[in-house]
């Protein structure tokens, strides 16, 4: 298994992976399936903003996972958030337990740190105990919980925020790189 930047040819598999998460309701807070065109636009937007979209590839050269990070709270308007990113990591159902999620997160965290990001946030459905445990194991800590703010498939959902400090800050000293 290896991790690399996503390419256009990966979009059908990437779309399928995102869509696998929708029926359970505890990962993608939408009731509508994504389309390849929508994922293409998403990927182009991320890449044009200098944000990574990466995939995990198995030994048979199949895409088995996807991860990315993007802006948190639109730092183009709220530049105080320019050193914070919100990420997502999704696996094909058949890839669970293979280590692909850890490989994707290792790469994503390294890229965020290299880009001068200070904080990576995970925003997770409160019922998604597997994702909360995964992130906790990786050093993320819960910093917020918004009860019953989402509603999909007839269920009110809690929004849990977990935080990973990529570069512990020194008070009053900004990071050496300034994105945007």
Coordinates of N, CA, C and O in Angstrom, one line a residue:
X1 N 0.9 -1.2 0.0 CA 0.0 0.0 0.0 C 0.9 1.2 0.0 O 1.9 1.3 0.6
X2 N 0.5 2.3 -0.7 CA 1.2 3.5 -0.7 C 0.2 4.7 -0.8 O -1.0 4.5 -1.2
X3 N 0.7 5.9 -0.5 CA -0.2 7.1 -0.6 C 0.4 8.0 -1.6 O 1.7 8.1 -1.7
X4 N -0.4 8.6 -2.4 CA 0.0 9.6 -3.4 C -1.1 10.7 -3.6 O -2.2 10.5 -3.1
X5 N -0.7 11.7 -4.3 CA -1.7 12.7 -4.7 C -2.8 12.1 -5.5 O -2.5 11.3 -6.4
X6 N -4.0 12.5 -5.3 CA -5.1 12.1 -6.2 C -5.0 12.7 -7.6 O -4.5 13.8 -7.7
X7 N -5.4 11.9 -8.6 CA -5.5 12.4 -9.9 C -6.9 12.2 -10.5 O -7.7 11.5 -9.9
X8 N -7.1 12.8 -11.6 CA -8.5 12.8 -12.2 C -9.0 11.4 -12.4 O -10.2 11.1 -12.1
X9 N -8.1 10.4 -12.7 CA -8.6 9.0 -12.9 C -9.0 8.4 -11.6 O -9.7 7.4 -11.7
X10 N -8.8 9.0 -10.5 CA -9.2 8.4 -9.2 C -10.6 8.8 -8.8 O -11.2 8.3 -7.8
X11 N -11.2 9.8 -9.5 CA -12.4 10.4 -9.1 C -13.6 9.4 -8.9 O -14.4 9.6 -8.0
X12 N -13.7 8.5 -9.8 CA -14.9 7.5 -9.6 C -14.7 6.7 -8.3 O -15.7 6.6 -7.6
X13 N -13.5 6.3 -8.0 CA -13.3 5.5 -6.8 C -13.5 6.5 -5.6 O -14.1 6.1 -4.5
X14 N -12.9 7.7 -5.7 CA -13.1 8.6 -4.6 C -14.5 8.9 -4.3 O -15.0 8.9 -3.1
X15 N -15.3 9.1 -5.3 CA -16.7 9.4 -5.2 C -17.4 8.2 -4.5 O -18.3 8.4 -3.6
X16 N -17.1 7.0 -4.9 CA -17.7 5.8 -4.3 C -17.4 5.7 -2.9 O -18.2 5.4 -2.0
X17 N -16.1 6.0 -2.5 CA -15.7 6.0 -1.1 C -16.5 7.0 -0.3 O -17.0 6.6 0.8
X18 N -16.7 8.2 -0.7 CA -17.5 9.2 0.0 C -18.9 8.7 0.1 O -19.5 8.9 1.2
X19 N -19.5 8.2 -1.0 CA -20.9 7.7 -1.0 C -21.1 6.6 0.0 O -22.2 6.4 0.5
X20 N -20.1 5.7 0.2 CA -20.3 4.6 1.1 C -20.6 5.1 2.5 O -21.3 4.4 3.3
X21 N -20.1 6.3 2.9 CA -20.3 6.9 4.2 C -21.7 7.5 4.4 O -22.1 7.8 5.5
X22 N -22.4 7.7 3.3 CA -23.7 8.5 3.5 C -24.8 7.7 4.1 O -25.5 8.2 5.0
X23 N -25.1 6.5 3.7 CA -26.3 5.8 4.3 C -26.2 5.6 5.8 O -27.3 5.7 6.5
X24 N -25.1 5.5 6.4 CA -25.0 5.4 7.9 C -25.3 6.7 8.6 O -25.6 6.7 9.7
X25 N -25.1 7.8 7.9 CA -25.4 9.1 8.4 C -24.4 9.7 9.4 O -24.6 10.8 9.8
X26 N -23.4 8.9 9.8 CA -22.6 9.4 10.9 C -21.2 9.9 10.4 O -20.3 10.1 11.2
X27 N -21.1 10.2 9.1 CA -19.8 10.7 8.6 C -20.1 11.9 7.6 O -19.5 12.9 7.8
X28 N -20.9 11.6 6.7 CA -21.2 12.7 5.7 C -22.6 13.2 6.0 O -23.6 12.5 5.9
X29 N -22.7 14.4 6.5 CA -24.0 14.9 6.9 C -24.8 15.4 5.7 O -25.1 16.6 5.5
X30 N -25.1 14.5 4.8 CA -25.9 14.7 3.7 C -26.7 13.5 3.4 O -26.3 12.4 3.8
X31 N -27.9 13.6 2.8 CA -28.7 12.5 2.4 C -28.6 12.2 0.9 O -29.2 11.3 0.4
X32 N -27.8 13.1 0.2 CA -27.7 13.0 -1.3 C -26.3 12.4 -1.6 O -25.3 12.9 -1.1
X33 N -26.3 11.5 -2.6 CA -25.0 10.9 -3.0 C -24.3 12.0 -3.8 O -24.9 12.8 -4.5
X34 N -23.0 11.9 -3.7 CA -22.1 12.8 -4.4 C -22.0 12.3 -5.9 O -22.2 11.1 -6.2
X35 N -21.7 13.2 -6.8 CA -21.4 12.8 -8.2 C -19.9 13.0 -8.5 O -19.2 13.7 -7.8
X36 N -19.5 12.3 -9.5 CA -18.1 12.5 -9.9 C -17.8 13.9 -10.3 O -16.8 14.5 -9.9
X37 N -18.7 14.6 -11.0 CA -18.5 16.0 -11.3 C -18.4 16.9 -10.1 O -17.6 17.8 -10.0
X38 N -19.2 16.6 -9.0 CA -19.1 17.4 -7.8 C -17.8 17.1 -7.1 O -17.1 18.1 -6.6
X39 N -17.3 15.9 -7.1 CA -16.0 15.6 -6.5 C -14.9 16.2 -7.3 O -13.9 16.6 -6.8
X40 N -15.1 16.2 -8.6 CA -14.0 16.9 -9.5 C -13.9 18.3 -9.1 O -12.8 18.8 -8.9
X41 N -15.0 19.0 -9.0 CA -15.0 20.4 -8.6 C -14.4 20.6 -7.2 O -13.5 21.5 -7.0
X42 N -14.7 19.8 -6.3 CA -14.2 19.8 -4.9 C -12.7 19.6 -5.0 O -11.9 20.4 -4.4
X43 N -12.2 18.6 -5.7 CA -10.7 18.4 -5.8 C -10.0 19.5 -6.5 O -9.0 20.0 -6.0
X44 N -10.6 20.1 -7.5 CA -9.9 21.2 -8.2 C -9.8 22.4 -7.3 O -8.8 23.1 -7.3
X45 N -10.9 22.7 -6.5 CA -10.9 23.8 -5.6 C -9.8 23.6 -4.5 O -9.1 24.5 -4.2
X46 N -9.8 22.4 -4.0 CA -8.8 22.1 -2.9 C -7.3 22.3 -3.5 O -6.5 23.0 -2.9
X47 N -7.1 21.7 -4.6 CA -5.7 21.8 -5.2 C -5.4 23.2 -5.6 O -4.2 23.7 -5.3
X48 N -6.3 24.0 -6.1 CA -6.1 25.4 -6.5 C -5.8 26.2 -5.3 O -5.1 27.3 -5.4
X49 N -6.3 25.8 -4.1 CA -6.0 26.6 -2.9 C -4.8 26.1 -2.2 O -4.5 26.5 -1.1
X50 N -4.1 25.2 -2.8 CA -2.8 24.6 -2.2 C -3.1 23.6 -1.1 O -2.2 23.3 -0.3
X51 N -4.3 23.0 -1.1 CA -4.6 22.0 -0.1 C -4.5 20.6 -0.8 O -4.9 20.4 -1.9
X52 N -4.0 19.6 0.0 CA -3.8 18.3 -0.6 C -5.1 17.5 -0.7 O -6.0 17.6 0.1
X53 N -5.2 16.7 -1.7 CA -6.2 15.6 -1.8 C -5.3 14.4 -2.1 O -4.6 14.3 -3.2
X54 N -5.3 13.4 -1.2 CA -4.4 12.3 -1.3 C -5.2 11.0 -1.3 O -6.3 11.0 -0.7
X55 N -4.7 9.9 -1.9 CA -5.3 8.6 -1.9 C -4.4 7.6 -1.4 O -3.2 7.7 -1.6
X56 N -5.0 6.5 -0.8 CA -4.2 5.3 -0.5 C -4.5 4.3 -1.6 O -5.7 4.1 -2.0
X57 N -3.5 3.7 -2.1 CA -3.5 2.7 -3.2 C -3.1 1.3 -2.6 O -2.0 1.2 -2.0
X58 N -3.9 0.3 -2.9 CA -3.5 -1.0 -2.4 C -2.6 -1.7 -3.4 O -2.2 -1.1 -4.5
X59 N -2.2 -2.9 -3.1 CA -1.2 -3.6 -4.0 C -1.7 -4.0 -5.3 O -1.0 -4.2 -6.3
X60 N -3.1 -3.9 -5.5 CA -3.7 -4.2 -6.8 C -3.9 -2.9 -7.6 O -4.6 -2.8 -8.6
X61 N -3.3 -1.8 -7.1 CA -3.4 -0.5 -7.7 C -4.8 0.1 -7.6 O -5.2 0.9 -8.5
X62 N -5.6 -0.2 -6.6 CA -7.0 0.3 -6.4 C -6.9 1.4 -5.3 O -6.2 1.2 -4.3
X63 N -7.8 2.4 -5.5 CA -7.9 3.5 -4.5 C -8.8 2.9 -3.4 O -9.9 2.4 -3.6
X64 N -8.2 2.9 -2.2 CA -8.9 2.3 -1.0 C -9.2 3.4 0.1 O -9.9 3.1 1.1
X65 N -8.7 4.6 -0.1 CA -9.0 5.6 0.8 C -8.6 7.0 0.3 O -7.9 7.1 -0.7
X66 N -9.2 8.0 0.9 CA -9.0 9.4 0.4 C -8.9 10.3 1.6 O -9.7 10.0 2.6
X67 N -8.1 11.3 1.6 CA -8.0 12.2 2.7 C -7.6 13.6 2.1 O -7.0 13.7 1.1
X68 N -8.1 14.6 2.9 CA -7.8 16.0 2.4 C -7.9 16.9 3.6 O -8.5 16.5 4.7
X69 N -7.4 18.1 3.5 CA -7.8 19.1 4.5 C -8.1 20.4 3.7 O -7.6 20.6 2.6
X70 N -8.9 21.2 4.4 CA -9.3 22.5 3.8 C -9.3 23.6 4.8 O -9.0 23.3 6.0
X71 N -9.7 24.7 4.4 CA -9.8 25.9 5.3 C -10.8 25.6 6.4 O -11.8 24.9 6.2
X72 N -10.5 26.3 7.5 CA -11.5 26.2 8.6 C -12.0 27.7 8.8 O -11.3 28.6 8.9
X73 N -13.3 27.8 8.6 CA -14.0 29.1 8.8 C -13.6 30.2 7.8 O -13.5 31.3 8.2
X74 N -13.3 29.8 6.6 CA -12.9 30.7 5.5 C -11.9 31.7 5.9 O -12.2 32.9 6.1
X75 N -10.7 31.3 6.0 CA -9.6 32.2 6.5 C -9.3 33.3 5.5 O -8.5 34.2 5.8
X76 N -9.9 33.2 4.3 CA -9.7 34.4 3.4 C -10.4 35.6 3.9 O -10.0 36.7 3.7
X77 N -11.5 35.3 4.6 CA -12.3 36.4 5.2 C -11.9 36.6 6.7 O -12.0 37.7 7.2
X78 N -11.5 35.5 7.3 CA -11.2 35.5 8.8 C -9.7 35.0 8.9 O -9.5 33.9 9.3
X79 N -8.8 35.9 8.6 CA -7.4 35.5 8.5 C -6.8 35.0 9.8 O -5.8 34.3 9.9
X80 N -7.5 35.2 10.9 CA -7.1 34.7 12.2 C -7.1 33.2 12.2 O -6.4 32.6 13.0
X81 N -7.8 32.6 11.3 CA -7.8 31.1 11.2 C -6.9 30.5 10.2 O -6.9 29.3 9.9
X82 N -6.0 31.3 9.6 CA -5.1 30.9 8.5 C -4.2 29.8 8.8 O -3.6 29.2 7.9
X83 N -4.0 29.5 10.1 CA -3.1 28.4 10.5 C -3.8 27.2 11.0 O -3.2 26.3 11.7
X84 N -5.1 27.1 10.7 CA -6.0 26.0 11.2 C -6.6 25.3 9.9 O -7.1 26.0 9.0
X85 N -6.6 24.0 9.9 CA -7.2 23.3 8.8 C -8.2 22.2 9.4 O -8.0 21.8 10.6
X86 N -9.2 21.9 8.7 CA -10.1 20.9 9.0 C -10.0 19.8 8.0 O -9.9 20.0 6.8
X87 N -9.8 18.6 8.5 CA -9.5 17.4 7.6 C -10.6 16.4 7.5 O -11.6 16.4 8.3
X88 N -10.5 15.6 6.5 CA -11.4 14.4 6.4 C -10.6 13.2 5.9 O -9.6 13.4 5.2
X89 N -10.9 12.1 6.3 CA -10.3 10.8 5.9 C -11.4 9.8 5.8 O -12.2 9.6 6.7
X90 N -11.5 9.2 4.6 CA -12.5 8.2 4.3 C -11.9 6.9 3.7 O -10.9 7.0 2.9
X91 N -12.3 5.8 4.1 CA -11.8 4.5 3.6 C -13.0 3.8 2.9 O -14.1 3.8 3.3
X92 N -12.6 3.0 1.8 CA -13.5 2.0 1.3 C -13.8 1.0 2.4 O -13.0 0.7 3.2
X93 N -15.1 0.6 2.4 CA -15.5 -0.3 3.5 C -14.6 -1.5 3.6 O -14.3 -2.0 4.7
X94 N -14.1 -2.0 2.5 CA -13.3 -3.2 2.5 C -11.9 -3.0 3.0 O -11.1 -3.9 3.2
X95 N -11.5 -1.7 3.1 CA -10.1 -1.4 3.6 C -10.0 -1.1 5.1 O -8.9 -0.8 5.5
X96 N -11.1 -1.2 5.8 CA -11.0 -1.0 7.2 C -10.1 -2.1 7.9 O -10.1 -3.2 7.5
X97 N -9.2 -1.6 8.8 CA -8.3 -2.5 9.5 C -7.0 -2.8 8.7 O -6.2 -3.6 9.2
X98 N -6.8 -2.1 7.6 CA -5.6 -2.4 6.8 C -4.5 -1.4 7.1 O -3.4 -1.6 6.6
X99 N -4.7 -0.4 7.9 CA -3.7 0.6 8.2 C -3.7 1.8 7.3 O -2.9 2.7 7.4
X100 N -4.6 1.7 6.3 CA -4.7 2.8 5.3 C -5.0 4.1 5.9 O -4.5 5.2 5.5
X101 N -5.9 4.2 6.9 CA -6.3 5.4 7.5 C -5.1 6.0 8.2 O -4.9 7.3 8.1
X102 N -4.3 5.2 8.9 CA -3.1 5.8 9.5 C -2.1 6.3 8.5 O -1.5 7.3 8.7
X103 N -1.9 5.6 7.4 CA -1.0 6.0 6.4 C -1.5 7.4 5.8 O -0.7 8.3 5.6
X104 N -2.8 7.5 5.5 CA -3.3 8.7 5.0 C -3.1 9.9 6.0 O -2.7 11.0 5.7
X105 N -3.4 9.6 7.3 CA -3.3 10.7 8.3 C -1.8 11.0 8.5 O -1.5 12.2 8.7
X106 N -0.9 10.1 8.5 CA 0.5 10.4 8.6 C 0.9 11.4 7.5 O 1.6 12.4 7.8
X107 N 0.5 11.1 6.3 CA 0.9 12.0 5.2 C 0.2 13.3 5.3 O 0.8 14.4 5.0
X108 N -1.1 13.3 5.7 CA -1.8 14.6 5.8 C -1.3 15.5 6.9 O -1.1 16.7 6.7
X109 N -1.0 14.9 8.0 CA -0.4 15.7 9.1 C 1.0 16.2 8.8 O 1.3 17.4 9.1
X110 N 1.8 15.4 8.1 CA 3.1 15.9 7.7 C 3.0 17.1 6.7 O 3.7 18.1 6.8
X111 N 2.0 17.0 5.8 CA 1.8 18.1 4.8 C 1.3 19.4 5.5 O 1.8 20.5 5.1
X112 N 0.4 19.2 6.4 CA -0.1 20.4 7.1 C 1.0 21.0 7.9 O 1.1 22.3 7.9
X113 N 1.8 20.2 8.6 CA 2.9 20.8 9.4 C 3.9 21.5 8.5 O 4.4 22.6 8.8
X114 N 4.3 20.9 7.4 CA 5.2 21.5 6.4 C 4.7 22.8 5.8 O 5.5 23.6 5.5
X115 N 3.4 22.9 5.7 CA 2.7 24.1 5.2 C 2.6 25.2 6.2 O 2.1 26.2 5.9
X116 N 3.1 24.9 7.4 CA 3.0 25.9 8.5 C 1.7 26.0 9.3 O 1.5 26.9 10.0
X117 N 0.9 25.0 9.1 CA -0.3 24.9 9.9 C 0.0 24.6 11.3 O 0.9 23.8 11.6
X118 N -0.7 25.2 12.2 CA -0.5 24.9 13.6 C -1.5 23.9 14.2 O -1.1 23.1 15.1
X119 N -2.7 23.9 13.7 CA -3.8 23.1 14.3 C -4.5 22.4 13.2 O -4.8 22.9 12.1
X120 N -4.8 21.1 13.4 CA -5.7 20.3 12.5 C -6.9 19.9 13.4 O -6.7 19.4 14.5
X121 N -8.0 20.2 12.8 CA -9.3 19.8 13.5 C -10.0 18.7 12.8 O -9.9 18.5 11.5
X122 N -10.6 17.8 13.6 CA -11.5 16.8 13.1 C -12.9 17.1 13.6 O -13.1 17.5 14.8
X123 N -13.9 17.2 12.7 CA -15.2 17.4 13.1 C -16.0 16.1 12.8 O -16.1 15.7 11.7
X124 N -16.5 15.5 13.8 CA -17.0 14.1 13.8 C -18.4 14.1 14.4 O -18.7 14.7 15.4
X125 N -19.3 13.3 13.8 CA -20.6 13.0 14.4 C -20.4 12.3 15.7 O -19.6 11.3 15.8
X126 N -21.1 12.7 16.7 CA -21.0 12.1 18.1 C -21.3 10.6 18.1 O -20.8 10.0 19.1
X127 N -22.0 10.1 17.2 CA -22.3 8.7 17.2 C -21.2 7.8 16.5 O -21.2 6.6 16.6
X128 N -20.2 8.5 15.9 CA -19.2 7.8 15.1 C -18.0 7.5 16.1 O -16.9 8.1 16.0
X129 N -18.3 6.6 17.0 CA -17.3 6.2 18.0 C -16.0 5.7 17.4 O -14.9 5.9 18.0
X130 N -16.1 5.0 16.3 CA -14.9 4.5 15.6 C -13.9 5.6 15.2 O -12.7 5.6 15.5
X131 N -14.5 6.7 14.6 CA -13.7 7.8 14.2 C -13.1 8.6 15.4 O -12.0 9.0 15.4
X132 N -13.9 8.8 16.4 CA -13.5 9.5 17.6 C -12.3 8.7 18.2 O -11.3 9.3 18.6
X133 N -12.5 7.4 18.4 CA -11.4 6.6 18.9 C -10.1 6.6 18.1 O -9.0 6.7 18.6
X134 N -10.3 6.5 16.8 CA -9.1 6.6 15.9 C -8.4 7.9 16.1 O -7.2 7.9 16.2
X135 N -9.1 9.0 16.1 CA -8.4 10.3 16.2 C -7.8 10.5 17.6 O -6.7 11.0 17.7
X136 N -8.5 10.0 18.6 CA -8.0 10.1 20.0 C -6.7 9.3 20.1 O -5.7 9.8 20.7
X137 N -6.6 8.1 19.5 CA -5.4 7.3 19.5 C -4.3 8.0 18.8 O -3.1 7.9 19.1
X138 N -4.6 8.9 17.8 CA -3.5 9.6 17.1 C -3.2 11.0 17.8 O -2.4 11.7 17.2
X139 N -3.7 11.2 19.0 CA -3.3 12.4 19.7 C -4.3 13.6 19.6 O -4.0 14.6 20.2
X140 N -5.4 13.4 18.9 CA -6.4 14.5 18.9 C -7.1 14.5 20.2 O -7.3 13.4 20.8
X141 N -7.5 15.6 20.7 CA -8.3 15.7 21.9 C -9.6 16.4 21.7 O -9.6 17.4 20.9
X142 N -10.6 16.0 22.3 CA -11.9 16.6 22.2 C -11.9 18.0 22.8 O -11.5 18.2 24.0
X143 N -12.3 19.0 22.0 CA -12.3 20.4 22.5 C -13.7 21.1 22.4 O -13.8 22.2 22.9
X144 N -14.6 20.4 21.8 CA -15.9 21.0 21.7 C -17.0 19.9 21.3 O -16.7 19.0 20.6
X145 N -18.2 20.2 21.7 CA -19.3 19.3 21.4 C -20.6 20.2 21.2 O -20.9 20.9 22.2
X146 N -21.2 20.2 20.0 CA -22.4 20.9 19.8 C -23.5 19.9 19.7 O -23.7 19.2 18.7
X147 N -24.4 19.8 20.7 CA -25.4 18.9 20.7 C -26.5 19.2 19.7 O -27.0 20.3 19.6
X148 N -27.0 18.1 19.0 CA -28.1 18.1 18.1 C -28.2 19.3 17.2 O -29.2 20.0 17.0
X149 N -27.0 19.6 16.5 CA -27.0 20.7 15.5 C -27.1 20.2 14.1 O -27.3 21.0 13.2
X150 N -27.0 18.9 13.8 CA -27.2 18.3 12.5 C -28.4 17.4 12.5 O -28.8 16.8 13.5
X151 N -29.0 17.2 11.3 CA -30.2 16.3 11.2 C -30.1 15.6 9.9 O -30.2 16.2 8.8
X152 N -29.9 14.3 9.9 CA -29.9 13.4 8.7 C -30.6 12.1 9.0 O -30.5 11.6 10.1
X153 N -31.3 11.6 8.0 CA -31.9 10.3 8.1 C -32.8 10.2 9.4 O -32.7 9.1 10.1
X154 N -33.5 11.2 9.8 CA -34.4 11.2 10.9 C -33.7 11.2 12.3 O -34.3 10.9 13.3
X155 N -32.4 11.6 12.3 CA -31.7 11.6 13.6 C -31.0 13.0 13.8 O -30.4 13.5 12.9
X156 N -31.2 13.5 15.0 CA -30.4 14.7 15.4 C -29.1 14.3 15.8 O -28.9 13.3 16.5
X157 N -28.1 15.0 15.3 CA -26.7 14.6 15.5 C -25.8 15.6 16.2 O -26.0 16.8 16.0
X158 N -24.9 15.1 17.1 CA -24.0 16.0 17.8 C -22.8 16.2 16.9 O -22.3 15.2 16.2
X159 N -22.2 17.3 17.0 CA -21.0 17.7 16.2 C -19.9 17.8 17.2 O -19.9 18.6 18.1
X160 N -18.9 16.9 17.1 CA -17.8 16.8 18.0 C -16.5 17.4 17.3 O -16.2 17.0 16.2
X161 N -15.8 18.2 18.0 CA -14.6 18.8 17.5 C -13.4 18.3 18.2 O -13.3 18.4 19.5
X162 N -12.5 17.7 17.5 CA -11.2 17.2 18.1 C -10.1 18.0 17.5 O -10.1 18.4 16.3
X163 N -9.0 18.2 18.3 CA -7.9 19.1 17.8 C -6.6 18.4 18.0 O -6.4 17.7 19.0
X164 N -5.7 18.6 17.0 CA -4.3 18.1 17.1 C -3.4 19.3 16.9 O -3.6 20.0 15.9
X165 N -2.6 19.6 17.8 CA -1.6 20.6 17.7 C -0.4 20.1 16.9 O 0.3 19.2 17.4
X166 N -0.2 20.7 15.7 CA 0.9 20.3 14.9 C 2.2 21.0 15.3 O 3.3 20.4 15.2
X167 N 2.1 22.2 15.7 CA 3.3 23.0 16.1 C 2.9 23.7 17.4 O 2.2 24.7 17.3
X168 N 3.3 23.2 18.5 CA 2.9 24.0 19.7 C 3.4 25.5 19.6 O 4.5 25.7 19.2
X169 N 2.5 26.4 19.8 CA 2.8 27.8 19.6 C 3.5 28.4 20.8 O 3.3 28.0 21.9
X170 N 4.3 29.3 20.5 CA 4.9 30.2 21.6 C 4.1 31.4 21.6 O 3.9 32.1 20.6
X171 N 3.7 31.8 22.8 CA 2.8 33.0 22.9 C 3.4 34.2 22.2 O 4.6 34.5 22.4
X172 N 2.6 34.8 21.4 CA 3.0 36.0 20.7 C 3.9 35.8 19.5 O 4.2 36.8 18.8
X173 N 4.3 34.6 19.2 CA 5.2 34.4 18.0 C 4.4 33.6 16.9 O 4.0 32.5 17.1
X174 N 4.2 34.3 15.8 CA 3.5 33.6 14.7 C 4.4 32.6 14.0 O 5.6 32.7 14.1
X175 N 3.8 31.6 13.4 CA 4.6 30.6 12.6 C 5.4 31.3 11.6 O 5.1 32.4 11.2
X176 N 6.5 30.7 11.2 CA 7.4 31.3 10.2 C 6.8 31.4 8.8 O 7.3 32.2 8.0
X177 N 5.8 30.6 8.5 CA 5.2 30.7 7.2 C 3.8 31.2 7.3 O 3.2 31.0 8.3
X178 N 3.4 32.0 6.3 CA 2.1 32.6 6.4 C 1.3 32.2 5.1 O 1.5 32.7 4.1
X179 N 0.4 31.1 5.2 CA -0.3 30.7 4.1 C -1.3 31.9 3.6 O -1.6 32.8 4.4
X180 N -1.7 31.8 2.4 CA -2.6 32.7 1.7 C -1.8 33.9 1.3 O -1.6 34.8 1.2

